[in-house]
Short mmCIF file of C-alpha atoms (C1' of nucleotides) in Angstrom, two decimals:
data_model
loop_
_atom_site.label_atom_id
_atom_site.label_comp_id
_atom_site.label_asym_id
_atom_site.label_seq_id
_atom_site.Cartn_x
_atom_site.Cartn_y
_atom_site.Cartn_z
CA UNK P 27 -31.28 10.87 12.33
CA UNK P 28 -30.35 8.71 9.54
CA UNK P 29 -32.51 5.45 8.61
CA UNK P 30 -30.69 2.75 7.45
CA UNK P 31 -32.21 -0.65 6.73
CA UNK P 32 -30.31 -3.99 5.95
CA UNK P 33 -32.83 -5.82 4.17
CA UNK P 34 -31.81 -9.92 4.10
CA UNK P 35 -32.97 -13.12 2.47
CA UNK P 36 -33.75 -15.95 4.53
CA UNK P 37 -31.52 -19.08 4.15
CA UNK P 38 -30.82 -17.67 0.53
CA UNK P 39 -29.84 -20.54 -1.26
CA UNK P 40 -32.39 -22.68 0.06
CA UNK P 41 -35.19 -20.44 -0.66
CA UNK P 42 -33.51 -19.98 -4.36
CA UNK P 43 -34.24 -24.34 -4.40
CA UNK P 44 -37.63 -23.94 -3.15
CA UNK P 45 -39.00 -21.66 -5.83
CA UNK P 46 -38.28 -23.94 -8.20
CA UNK P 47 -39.22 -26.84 -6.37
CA UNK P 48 -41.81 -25.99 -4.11
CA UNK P 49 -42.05 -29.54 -2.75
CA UNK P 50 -38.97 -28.71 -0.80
CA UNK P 51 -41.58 -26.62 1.04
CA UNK P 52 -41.35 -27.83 5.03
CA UNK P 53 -38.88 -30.27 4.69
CA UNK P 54 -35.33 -30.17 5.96
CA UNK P 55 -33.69 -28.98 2.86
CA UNK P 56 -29.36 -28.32 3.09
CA UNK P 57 -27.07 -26.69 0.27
CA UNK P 58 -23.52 -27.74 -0.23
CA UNK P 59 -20.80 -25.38 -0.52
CA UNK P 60 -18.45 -25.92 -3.48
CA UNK P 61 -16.87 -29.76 -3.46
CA UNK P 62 -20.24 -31.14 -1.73
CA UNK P 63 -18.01 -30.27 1.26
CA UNK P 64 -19.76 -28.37 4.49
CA UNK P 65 -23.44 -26.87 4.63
CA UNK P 66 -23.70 -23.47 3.64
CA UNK P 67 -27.21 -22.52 3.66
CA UNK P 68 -30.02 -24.34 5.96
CA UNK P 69 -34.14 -24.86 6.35
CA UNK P 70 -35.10 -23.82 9.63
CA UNK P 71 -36.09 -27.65 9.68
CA UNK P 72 -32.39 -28.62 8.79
CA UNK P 73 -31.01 -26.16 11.54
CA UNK P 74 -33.85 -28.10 14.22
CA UNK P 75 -32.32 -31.29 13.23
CA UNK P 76 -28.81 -29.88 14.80
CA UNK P 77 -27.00 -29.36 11.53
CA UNK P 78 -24.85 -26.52 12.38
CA UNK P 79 -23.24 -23.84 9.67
CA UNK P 80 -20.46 -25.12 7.87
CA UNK P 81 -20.21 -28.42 9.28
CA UNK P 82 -18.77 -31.12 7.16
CA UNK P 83 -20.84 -32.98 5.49
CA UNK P 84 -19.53 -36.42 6.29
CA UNK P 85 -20.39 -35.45 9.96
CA UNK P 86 -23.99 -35.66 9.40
CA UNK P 87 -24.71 -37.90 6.38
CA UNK P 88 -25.86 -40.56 8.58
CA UNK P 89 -28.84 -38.39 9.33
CA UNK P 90 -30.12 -38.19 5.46
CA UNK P 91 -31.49 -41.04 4.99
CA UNK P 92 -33.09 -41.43 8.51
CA UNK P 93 -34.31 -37.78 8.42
CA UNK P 94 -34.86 -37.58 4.85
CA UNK P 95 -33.14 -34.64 4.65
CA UNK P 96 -32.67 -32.94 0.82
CA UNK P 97 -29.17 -32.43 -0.11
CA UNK P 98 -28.22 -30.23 -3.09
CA UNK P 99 -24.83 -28.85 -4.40
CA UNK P 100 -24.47 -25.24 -4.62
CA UNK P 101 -26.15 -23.91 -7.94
CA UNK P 102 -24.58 -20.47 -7.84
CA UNK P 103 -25.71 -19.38 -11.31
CA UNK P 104 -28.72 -19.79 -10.41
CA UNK P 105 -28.28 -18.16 -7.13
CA UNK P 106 -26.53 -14.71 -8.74
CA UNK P 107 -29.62 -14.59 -11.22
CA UNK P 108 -32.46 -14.03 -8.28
CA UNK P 109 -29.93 -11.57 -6.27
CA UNK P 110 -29.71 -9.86 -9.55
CA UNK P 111 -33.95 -9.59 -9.43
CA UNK P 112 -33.85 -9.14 -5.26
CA UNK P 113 -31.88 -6.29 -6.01
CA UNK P 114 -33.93 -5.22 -8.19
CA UNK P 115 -36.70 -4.77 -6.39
CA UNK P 116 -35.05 -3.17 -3.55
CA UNK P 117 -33.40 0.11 -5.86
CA UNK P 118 -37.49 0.48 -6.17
CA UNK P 119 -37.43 1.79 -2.66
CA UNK P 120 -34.46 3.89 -2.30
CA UNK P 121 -31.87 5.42 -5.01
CA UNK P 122 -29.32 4.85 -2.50
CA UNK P 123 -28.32 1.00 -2.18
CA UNK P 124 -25.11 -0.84 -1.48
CA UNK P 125 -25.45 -4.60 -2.52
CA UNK P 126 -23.55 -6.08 0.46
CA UNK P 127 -23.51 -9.52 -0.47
CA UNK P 128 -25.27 -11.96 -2.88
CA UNK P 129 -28.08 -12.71 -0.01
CA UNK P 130 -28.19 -8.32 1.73
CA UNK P 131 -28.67 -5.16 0.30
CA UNK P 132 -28.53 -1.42 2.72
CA UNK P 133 -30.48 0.63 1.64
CA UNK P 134 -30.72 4.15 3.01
CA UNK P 135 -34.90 5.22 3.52
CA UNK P 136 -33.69 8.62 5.92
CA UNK P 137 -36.05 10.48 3.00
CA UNK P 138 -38.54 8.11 2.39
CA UNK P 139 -41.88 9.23 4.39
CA UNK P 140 -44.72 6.92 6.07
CA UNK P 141 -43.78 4.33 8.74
CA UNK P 142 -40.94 2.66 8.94
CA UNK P 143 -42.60 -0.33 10.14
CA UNK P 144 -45.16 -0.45 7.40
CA UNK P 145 -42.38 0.28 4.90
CA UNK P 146 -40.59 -2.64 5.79
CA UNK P 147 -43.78 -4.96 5.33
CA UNK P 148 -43.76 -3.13 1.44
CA UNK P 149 -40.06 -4.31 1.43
CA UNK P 150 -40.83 -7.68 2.27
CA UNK P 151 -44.50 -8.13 0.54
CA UNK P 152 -42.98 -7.03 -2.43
CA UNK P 153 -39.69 -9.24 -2.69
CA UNK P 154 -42.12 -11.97 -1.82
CA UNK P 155 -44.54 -11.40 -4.65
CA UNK P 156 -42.44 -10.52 -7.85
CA UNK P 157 -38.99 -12.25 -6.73
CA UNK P 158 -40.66 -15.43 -4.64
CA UNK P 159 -37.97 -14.96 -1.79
CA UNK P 160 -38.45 -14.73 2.03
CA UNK P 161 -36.80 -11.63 3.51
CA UNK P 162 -36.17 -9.84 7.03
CA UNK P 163 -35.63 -6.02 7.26
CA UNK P 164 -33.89 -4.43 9.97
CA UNK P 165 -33.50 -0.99 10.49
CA UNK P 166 -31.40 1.27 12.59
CA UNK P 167 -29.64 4.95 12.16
CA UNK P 168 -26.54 3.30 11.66
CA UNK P 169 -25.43 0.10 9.76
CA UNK P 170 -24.33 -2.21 12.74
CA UNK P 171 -27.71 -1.53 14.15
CA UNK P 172 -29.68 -2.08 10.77
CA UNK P 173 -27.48 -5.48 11.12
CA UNK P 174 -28.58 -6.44 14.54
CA UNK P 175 -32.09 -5.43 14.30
CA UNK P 176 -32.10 -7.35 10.96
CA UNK P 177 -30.55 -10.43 13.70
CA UNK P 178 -34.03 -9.34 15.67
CA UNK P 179 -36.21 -9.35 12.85
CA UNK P 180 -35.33 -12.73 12.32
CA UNK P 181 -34.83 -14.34 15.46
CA UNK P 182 -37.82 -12.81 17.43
CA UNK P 183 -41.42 -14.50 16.25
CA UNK P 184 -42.95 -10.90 17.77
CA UNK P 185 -41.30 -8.26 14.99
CA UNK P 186 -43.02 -10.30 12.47
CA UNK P 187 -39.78 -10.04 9.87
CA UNK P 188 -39.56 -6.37 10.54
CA UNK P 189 -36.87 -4.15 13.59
CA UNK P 190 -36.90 -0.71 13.50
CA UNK P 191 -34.36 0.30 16.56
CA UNK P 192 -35.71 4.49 16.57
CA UNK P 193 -39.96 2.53 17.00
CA UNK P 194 -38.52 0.75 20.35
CA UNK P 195 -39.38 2.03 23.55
CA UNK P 196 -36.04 2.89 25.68
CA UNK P 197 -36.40 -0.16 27.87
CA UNK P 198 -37.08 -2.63 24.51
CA UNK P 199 -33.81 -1.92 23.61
CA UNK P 200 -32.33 -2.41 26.79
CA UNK P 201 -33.83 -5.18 27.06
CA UNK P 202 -32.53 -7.01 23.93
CA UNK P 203 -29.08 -5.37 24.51
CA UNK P 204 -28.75 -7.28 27.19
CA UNK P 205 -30.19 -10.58 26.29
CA UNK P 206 -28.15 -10.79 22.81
CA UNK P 207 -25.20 -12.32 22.84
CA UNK P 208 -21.75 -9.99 22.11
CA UNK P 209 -20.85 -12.50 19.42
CA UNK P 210 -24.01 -11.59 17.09
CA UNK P 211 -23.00 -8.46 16.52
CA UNK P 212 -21.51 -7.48 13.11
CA UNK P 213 -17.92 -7.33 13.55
CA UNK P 214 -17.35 -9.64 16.36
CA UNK P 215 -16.33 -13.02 15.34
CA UNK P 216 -15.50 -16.07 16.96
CA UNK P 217 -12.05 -14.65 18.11
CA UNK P 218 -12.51 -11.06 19.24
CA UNK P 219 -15.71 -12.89 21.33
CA UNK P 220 -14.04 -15.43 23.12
CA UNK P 221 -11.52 -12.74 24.46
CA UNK P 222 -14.11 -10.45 25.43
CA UNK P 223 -15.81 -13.34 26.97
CA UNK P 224 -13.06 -14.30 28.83
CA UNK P 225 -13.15 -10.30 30.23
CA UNK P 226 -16.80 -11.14 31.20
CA UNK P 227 -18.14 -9.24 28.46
CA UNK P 228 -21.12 -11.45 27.20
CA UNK P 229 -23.88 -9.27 26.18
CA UNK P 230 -24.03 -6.60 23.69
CA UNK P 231 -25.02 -4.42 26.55
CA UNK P 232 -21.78 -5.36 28.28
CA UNK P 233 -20.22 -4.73 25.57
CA UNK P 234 -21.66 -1.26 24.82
CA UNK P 235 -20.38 -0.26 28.71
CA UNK P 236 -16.90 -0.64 28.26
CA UNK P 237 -14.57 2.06 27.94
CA UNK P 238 -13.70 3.32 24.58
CA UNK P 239 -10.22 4.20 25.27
CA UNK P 240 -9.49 1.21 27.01
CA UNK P 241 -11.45 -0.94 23.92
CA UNK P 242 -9.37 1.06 21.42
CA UNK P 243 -6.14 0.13 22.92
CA UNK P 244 -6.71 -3.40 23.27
CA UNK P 245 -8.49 -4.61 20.86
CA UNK P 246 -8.00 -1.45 17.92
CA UNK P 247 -9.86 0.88 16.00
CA UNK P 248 -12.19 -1.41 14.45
CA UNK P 249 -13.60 -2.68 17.63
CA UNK P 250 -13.78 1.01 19.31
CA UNK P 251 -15.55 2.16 15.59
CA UNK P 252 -18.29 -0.98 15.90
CA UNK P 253 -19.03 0.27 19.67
CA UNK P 254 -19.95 3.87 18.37
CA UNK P 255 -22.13 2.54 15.57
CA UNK P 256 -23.79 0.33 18.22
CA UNK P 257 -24.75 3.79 20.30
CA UNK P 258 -26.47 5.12 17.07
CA UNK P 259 -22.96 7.13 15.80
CA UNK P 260 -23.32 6.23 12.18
CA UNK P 261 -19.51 5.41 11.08
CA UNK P 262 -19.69 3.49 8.27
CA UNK P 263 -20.81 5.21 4.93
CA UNK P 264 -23.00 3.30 2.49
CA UNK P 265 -21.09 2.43 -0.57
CA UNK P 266 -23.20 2.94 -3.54
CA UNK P 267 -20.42 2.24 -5.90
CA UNK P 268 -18.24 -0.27 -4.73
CA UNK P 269 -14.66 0.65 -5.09
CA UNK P 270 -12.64 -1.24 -7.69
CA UNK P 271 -10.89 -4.48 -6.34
CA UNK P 272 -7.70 -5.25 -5.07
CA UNK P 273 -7.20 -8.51 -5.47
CA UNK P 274 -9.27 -11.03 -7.83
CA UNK P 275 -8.33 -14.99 -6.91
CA UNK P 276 -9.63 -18.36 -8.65
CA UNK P 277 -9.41 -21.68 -6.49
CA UNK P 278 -10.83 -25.15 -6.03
CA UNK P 279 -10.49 -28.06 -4.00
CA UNK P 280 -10.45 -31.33 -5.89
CA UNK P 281 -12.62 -33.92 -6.38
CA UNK P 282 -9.83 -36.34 -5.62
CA UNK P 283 -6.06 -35.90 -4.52
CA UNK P 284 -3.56 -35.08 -7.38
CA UNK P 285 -0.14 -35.91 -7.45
CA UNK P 286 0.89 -35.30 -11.08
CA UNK P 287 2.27 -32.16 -12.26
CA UNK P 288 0.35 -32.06 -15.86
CA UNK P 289 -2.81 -32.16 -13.96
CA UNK P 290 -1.56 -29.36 -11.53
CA UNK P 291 -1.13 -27.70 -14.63
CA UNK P 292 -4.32 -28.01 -16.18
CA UNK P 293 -6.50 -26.50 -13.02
CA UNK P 294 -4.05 -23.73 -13.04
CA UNK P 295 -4.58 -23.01 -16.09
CA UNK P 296 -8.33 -23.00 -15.98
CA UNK P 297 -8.11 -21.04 -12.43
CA UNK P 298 -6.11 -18.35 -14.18
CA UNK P 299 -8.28 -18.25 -17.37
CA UNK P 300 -10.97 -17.81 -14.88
CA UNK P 301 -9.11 -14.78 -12.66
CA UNK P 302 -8.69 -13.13 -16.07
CA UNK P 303 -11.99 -13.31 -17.19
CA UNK P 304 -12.85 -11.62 -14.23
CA UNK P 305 -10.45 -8.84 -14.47
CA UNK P 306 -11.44 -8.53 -17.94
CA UNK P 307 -15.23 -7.76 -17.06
CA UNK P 308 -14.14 -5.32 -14.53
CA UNK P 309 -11.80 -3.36 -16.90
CA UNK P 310 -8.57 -4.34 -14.62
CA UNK P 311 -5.32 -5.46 -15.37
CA UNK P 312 -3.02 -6.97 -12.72
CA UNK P 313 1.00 -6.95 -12.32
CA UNK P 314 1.54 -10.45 -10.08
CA UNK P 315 -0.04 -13.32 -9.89
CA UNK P 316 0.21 -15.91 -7.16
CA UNK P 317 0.01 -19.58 -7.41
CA UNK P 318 -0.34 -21.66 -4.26
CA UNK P 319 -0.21 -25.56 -4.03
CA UNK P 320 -1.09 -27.61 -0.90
CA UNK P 321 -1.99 -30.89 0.25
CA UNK P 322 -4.93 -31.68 2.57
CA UNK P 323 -4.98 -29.66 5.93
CA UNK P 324 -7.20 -32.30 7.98
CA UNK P 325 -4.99 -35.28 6.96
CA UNK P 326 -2.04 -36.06 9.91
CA UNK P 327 0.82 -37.26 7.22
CA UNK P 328 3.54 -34.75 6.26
CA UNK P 329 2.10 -31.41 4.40
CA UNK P 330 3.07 -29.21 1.95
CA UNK P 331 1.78 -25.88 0.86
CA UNK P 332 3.66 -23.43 -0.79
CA UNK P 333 2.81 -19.86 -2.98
CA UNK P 334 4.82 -18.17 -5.11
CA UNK P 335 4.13 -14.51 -6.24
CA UNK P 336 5.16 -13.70 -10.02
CA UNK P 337 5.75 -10.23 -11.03
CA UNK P 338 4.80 -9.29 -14.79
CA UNK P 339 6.97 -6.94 -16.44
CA UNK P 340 3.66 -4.59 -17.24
CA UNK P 341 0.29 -5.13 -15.69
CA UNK P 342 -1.93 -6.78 -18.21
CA UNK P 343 -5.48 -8.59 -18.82
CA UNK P 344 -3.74 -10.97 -21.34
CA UNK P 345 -4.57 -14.66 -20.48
CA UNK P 346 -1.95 -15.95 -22.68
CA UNK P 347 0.62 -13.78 -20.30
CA UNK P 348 -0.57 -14.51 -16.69
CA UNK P 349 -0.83 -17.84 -17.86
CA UNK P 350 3.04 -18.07 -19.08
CA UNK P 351 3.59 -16.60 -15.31
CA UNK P 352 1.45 -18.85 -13.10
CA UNK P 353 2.44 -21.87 -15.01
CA UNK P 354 6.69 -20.62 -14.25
CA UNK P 355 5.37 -20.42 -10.73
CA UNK P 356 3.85 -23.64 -10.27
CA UNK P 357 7.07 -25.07 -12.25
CA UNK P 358 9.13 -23.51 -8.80
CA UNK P 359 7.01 -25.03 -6.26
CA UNK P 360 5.97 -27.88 -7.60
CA UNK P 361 7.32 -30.80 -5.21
CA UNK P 362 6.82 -34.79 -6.42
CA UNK P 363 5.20 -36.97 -3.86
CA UNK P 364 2.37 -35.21 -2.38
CA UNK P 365 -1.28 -35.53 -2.88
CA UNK P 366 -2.29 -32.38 -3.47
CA UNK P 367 -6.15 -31.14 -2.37
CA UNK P 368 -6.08 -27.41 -3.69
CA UNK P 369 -4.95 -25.24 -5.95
CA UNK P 370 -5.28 -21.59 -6.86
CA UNK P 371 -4.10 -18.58 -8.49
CA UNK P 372 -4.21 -14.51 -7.05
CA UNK P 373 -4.21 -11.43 -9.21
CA UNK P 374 -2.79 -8.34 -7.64
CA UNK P 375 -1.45 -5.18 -7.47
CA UNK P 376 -4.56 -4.45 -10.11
CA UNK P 377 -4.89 -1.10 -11.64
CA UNK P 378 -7.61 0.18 -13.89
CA UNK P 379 -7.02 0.23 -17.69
CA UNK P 380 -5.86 3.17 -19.55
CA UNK P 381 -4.30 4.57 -16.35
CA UNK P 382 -1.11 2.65 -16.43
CA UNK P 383 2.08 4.31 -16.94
CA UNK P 384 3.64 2.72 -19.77
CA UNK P 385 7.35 2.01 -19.86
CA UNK P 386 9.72 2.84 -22.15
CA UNK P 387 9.52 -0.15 -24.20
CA UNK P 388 5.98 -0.69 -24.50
CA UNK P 389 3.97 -0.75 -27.70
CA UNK P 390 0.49 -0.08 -26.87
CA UNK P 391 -0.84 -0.86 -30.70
CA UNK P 392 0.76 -4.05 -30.25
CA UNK P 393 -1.33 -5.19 -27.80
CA UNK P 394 -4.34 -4.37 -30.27
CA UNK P 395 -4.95 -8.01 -31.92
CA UNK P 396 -4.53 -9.70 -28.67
CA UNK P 397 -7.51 -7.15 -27.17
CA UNK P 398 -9.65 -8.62 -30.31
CA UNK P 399 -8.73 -12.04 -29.49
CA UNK P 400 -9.37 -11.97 -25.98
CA UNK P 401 -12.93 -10.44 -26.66
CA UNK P 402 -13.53 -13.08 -29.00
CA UNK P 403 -13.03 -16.03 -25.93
CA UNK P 404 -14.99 -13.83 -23.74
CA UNK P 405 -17.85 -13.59 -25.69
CA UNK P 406 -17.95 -17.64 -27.06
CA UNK P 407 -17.57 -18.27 -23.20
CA UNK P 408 -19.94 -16.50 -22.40
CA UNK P 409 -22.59 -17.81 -25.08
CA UNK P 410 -21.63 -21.32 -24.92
CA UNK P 411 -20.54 -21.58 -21.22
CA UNK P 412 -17.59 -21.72 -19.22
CA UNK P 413 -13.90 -23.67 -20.51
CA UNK P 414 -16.02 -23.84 -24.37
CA UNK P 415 -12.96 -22.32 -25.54
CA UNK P 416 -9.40 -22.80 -23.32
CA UNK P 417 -5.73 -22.83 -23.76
CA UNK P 418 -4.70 -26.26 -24.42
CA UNK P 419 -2.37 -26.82 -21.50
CA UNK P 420 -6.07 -27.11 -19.95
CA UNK P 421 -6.09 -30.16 -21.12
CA UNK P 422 -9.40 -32.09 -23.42
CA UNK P 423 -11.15 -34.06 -20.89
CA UNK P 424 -14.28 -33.30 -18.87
CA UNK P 425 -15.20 -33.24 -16.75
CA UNK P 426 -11.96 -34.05 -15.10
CA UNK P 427 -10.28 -36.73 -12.90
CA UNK P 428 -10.59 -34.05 -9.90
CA UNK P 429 -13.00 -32.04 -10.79
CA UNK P 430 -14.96 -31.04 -8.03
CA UNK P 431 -17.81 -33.03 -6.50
CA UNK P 432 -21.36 -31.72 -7.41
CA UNK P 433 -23.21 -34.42 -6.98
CA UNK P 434 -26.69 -32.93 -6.75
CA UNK P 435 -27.20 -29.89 -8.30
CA UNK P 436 -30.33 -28.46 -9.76
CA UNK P 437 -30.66 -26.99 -13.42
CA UNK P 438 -29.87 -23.43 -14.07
CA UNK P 439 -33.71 -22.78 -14.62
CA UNK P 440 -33.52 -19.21 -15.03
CA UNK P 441 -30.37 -18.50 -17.16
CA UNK P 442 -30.27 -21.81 -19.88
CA UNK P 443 -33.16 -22.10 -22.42
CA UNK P 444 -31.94 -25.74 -22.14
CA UNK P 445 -33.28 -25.98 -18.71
CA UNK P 446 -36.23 -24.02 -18.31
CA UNK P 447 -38.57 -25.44 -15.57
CA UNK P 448 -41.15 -27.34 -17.39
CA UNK P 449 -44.75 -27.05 -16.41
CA UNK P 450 -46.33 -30.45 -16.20
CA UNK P 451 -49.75 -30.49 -17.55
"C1'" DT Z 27 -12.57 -42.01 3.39
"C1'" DC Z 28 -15.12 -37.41 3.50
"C1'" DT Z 29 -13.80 -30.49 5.80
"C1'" DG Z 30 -15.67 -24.01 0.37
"C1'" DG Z 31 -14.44 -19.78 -2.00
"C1'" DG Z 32 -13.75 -14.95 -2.39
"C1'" DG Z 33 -13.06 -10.90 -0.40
"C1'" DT Z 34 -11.54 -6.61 3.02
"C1'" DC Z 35 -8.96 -4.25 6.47
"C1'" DC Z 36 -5.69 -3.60 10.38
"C1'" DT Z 37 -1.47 -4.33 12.95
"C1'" DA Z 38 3.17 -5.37 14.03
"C1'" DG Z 39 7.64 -5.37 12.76
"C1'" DG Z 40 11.52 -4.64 9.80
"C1'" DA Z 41 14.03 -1.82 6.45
"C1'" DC Z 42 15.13 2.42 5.33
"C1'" DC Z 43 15.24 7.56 5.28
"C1'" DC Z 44 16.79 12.15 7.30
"C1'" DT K 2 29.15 1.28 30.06
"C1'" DC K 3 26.34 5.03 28.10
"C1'" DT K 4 23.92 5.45 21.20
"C1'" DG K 5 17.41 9.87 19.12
"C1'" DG K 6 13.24 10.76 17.14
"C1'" DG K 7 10.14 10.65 13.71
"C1'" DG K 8 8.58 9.27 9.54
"C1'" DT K 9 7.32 6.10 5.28
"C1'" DC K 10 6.81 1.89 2.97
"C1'" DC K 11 6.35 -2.97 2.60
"C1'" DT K 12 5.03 -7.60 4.01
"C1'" DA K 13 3.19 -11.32 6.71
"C1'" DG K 14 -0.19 -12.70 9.53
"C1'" DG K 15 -4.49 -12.43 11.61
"C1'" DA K 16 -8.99 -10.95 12.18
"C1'" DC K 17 -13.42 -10.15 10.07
"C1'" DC K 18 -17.41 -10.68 6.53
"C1'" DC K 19 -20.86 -13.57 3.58
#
DNA sequence: TCTGGGGTCCTAGGACCC
DNA sequence: TCTGGGGTCCTAGGACCC
């Protein structure tokens, strides 16, 4: 029987704040996501004070002051350098990994000996000590059930941060079939549960006595795969390498509502400098880009949202020619009169480089000074940050009239010699 | 007034083929 | 009046994840 153990980071990006500011310790501490605009990551002692996942943040700002609750904007440099280090620490126990997420890691520990249980106390002792983060380990022979038991691990005060399904006794895991919800499990969301509610399926037990057949041809494979991996048939393979990507996309809400086309123009042009750094760094190049426009979708008054998909005539990593694409596009949709809230560009149909079949035109050595200039931006971006050097339909000021909001967001302590945490004396 | 960003995969349906 | 069967490919939309 396989072992495999999900191994996850308690409210991530809070924990990521309180290692740097440890006085955050016990309070009700919040993170923003991008804009300042919902919560994304909680303290238990924010989640006790009713502030659900992803709620706006205008629907409990009343309770700051009153609670004194902490509210920071998302810091996601800083949050990518300690998943780097979690990481890290994890390969230590097992050469087979798959980094799920920025926050969980698999890992597969079928051939590492000694108790499983005792093992996952390592796991968690040692992120603790060198990386300063709290984690929960769940473990199960197949990856939904590492998932849930991670849920367990968690949730239940009694597995002290630690689930191993194969240690429970027959009726233990009866027992917390039956008393967990359907919608925790890993691959039900809110849809899929309120149908099978609806059926009178609550519990993952219930769930787990359903016919396959009759699952299958309702709800699809995906559903019919998740009950199998639920009964301990592992169907999912851990992904060691993750497979190259097949789409790459760069978008932002503003700050503020734009109407004007030049300043349309400028975030698309920084959104698809950004998509092409990416595919850059991941050795892709990309043969349509999408633009997409739209105004606000909470607001009642008329909206307007439109994409457009641009085909190159080669696929390319060239900034200067996605950018002479996306900017064509936006041209096409553009309409006067809106105020606009987001904006963003797609790269697609992506294919690794030096595998593309070239046309009869092309002339590879051509493209040989542009390669040196491109790798010149990359690297003075990358040494003196993000936008130091940018096309100059992007535009000169900064930050911008609708930039996005980040109004409290702590210093990149780990990655900028210019904001090292300082040790007071 | 104020509501994130970046991904993956599956399915249904249409166009088209023999 | 009555009009096959089986396959591929593409796209849009919808679900899921963190």
């Amino acid at each position: 029987m396989r072992r495999i153990a999900l191994v996850d980071a308690n409210n991530f990006y809070v924990s990521c704040e309180r290692l740097f500011q440890p006085t955050l310790e016990g309070r009700p501490v919040v993170v923003l996501s991008n804009n300042d605009g919902c919560a994304v990551a909680r303290s238990p002692e924010a989640k006790a004070l009713g502030i659900q996942m992803g709620q706006p943040y205008f629907q409990w700002k009343d309770r700051v002051r009153t609670r004194h609750i902490v509210v920071l904007s998302s810091n996601y440099t800083l949050y990518a350098d300690l998943s780097r280090r979690f990481m890290g620490v994890l390969s230590q126990f097992s050469p087979l990994q798959e980094v799920y997420s920025i926050d969980e890691s698999f890992l597969d520990l079928t051939a590492t000996p000694g108790d499983p249980i005792l093992l996952g106390q390592a796991i968690r002792q040692r992120v603790r000590q060198w990386v300063g983060l709290p984690v929960c380990v769940g473990m199960g022979p197949s990856k939904t059930l590492a998932k849930l038991c991670n849920h367990f691990a968690k949730k239940r005060r009694e597995f002290a941060g630690v689930c191993d399904w194969a240690s429970l006794s027959r009726e233990h895991q009866q027992r917390l079939l039956q008393e967990t919800p359907v919608g925790e499990v890993w691959g039900i969301g809110r849809q899929l549960c309120q149908k099978l509610e609806t059926l009178g399926v609550r519990s993952v037990s219930d769930f787990l006595q359903q016919d396959p057949q009759w699952l299958r041809s309702r709800f699809g494979v995906l559903l019919a795969r998740t009950q199998r991996e639920l009964q301990g048939q592992s169907c999912l393979a851990l992904e060691e390498v993750s497979p190259p990507k097949q789409q790459i996309q760069s978008s932002r809400s503003f700050g503020q509502p734009v109407t004007a086309l030049a300043d349309l123009r400028e975030a698309v042009t920084l959104y698809t400098c950004r998509a092409a750094e990416k595919l850059r760094s991941a050795g892709q190049r990309a043969q349509l880009i999408e633009v997409s426009i739209r105004t606000s979708v909470f607001r009642p008054d008329p909206q307007y949202g439109r994409s457009i998909a641009v085909a190159l005539a080669h696929p390319t990593d060239s900034t200067r020619e996605l950018l002479a694409a996306a900017l064509q596009g936006l041209r096409e949709i553009y309409r006067d009169g809106f105020q606009y809230a987001k904006a963003g560009v797609r790269l697609s149909a992506l294919s690794v480089q030096g595998t593309d079949t070239l046309d009869l035109f092309s002339r590879p050595e051509a493209g040989e000074r542009e390669t040196r200039l491109l790798q010149a931006v990359d690297t003075v971006n990358r040494r003196y940050g993000k936008g130091a050097l940018a096309p100059g339909v992007a535009g000169l000021r900064n930050p911008r009239s609708w930039s996005m909001r980040q109004g409290t967001k702590s210093p990149a302590y780990t990655t900028s010699w210019a904001e090292l945490p300082r040790v007071r004396a």
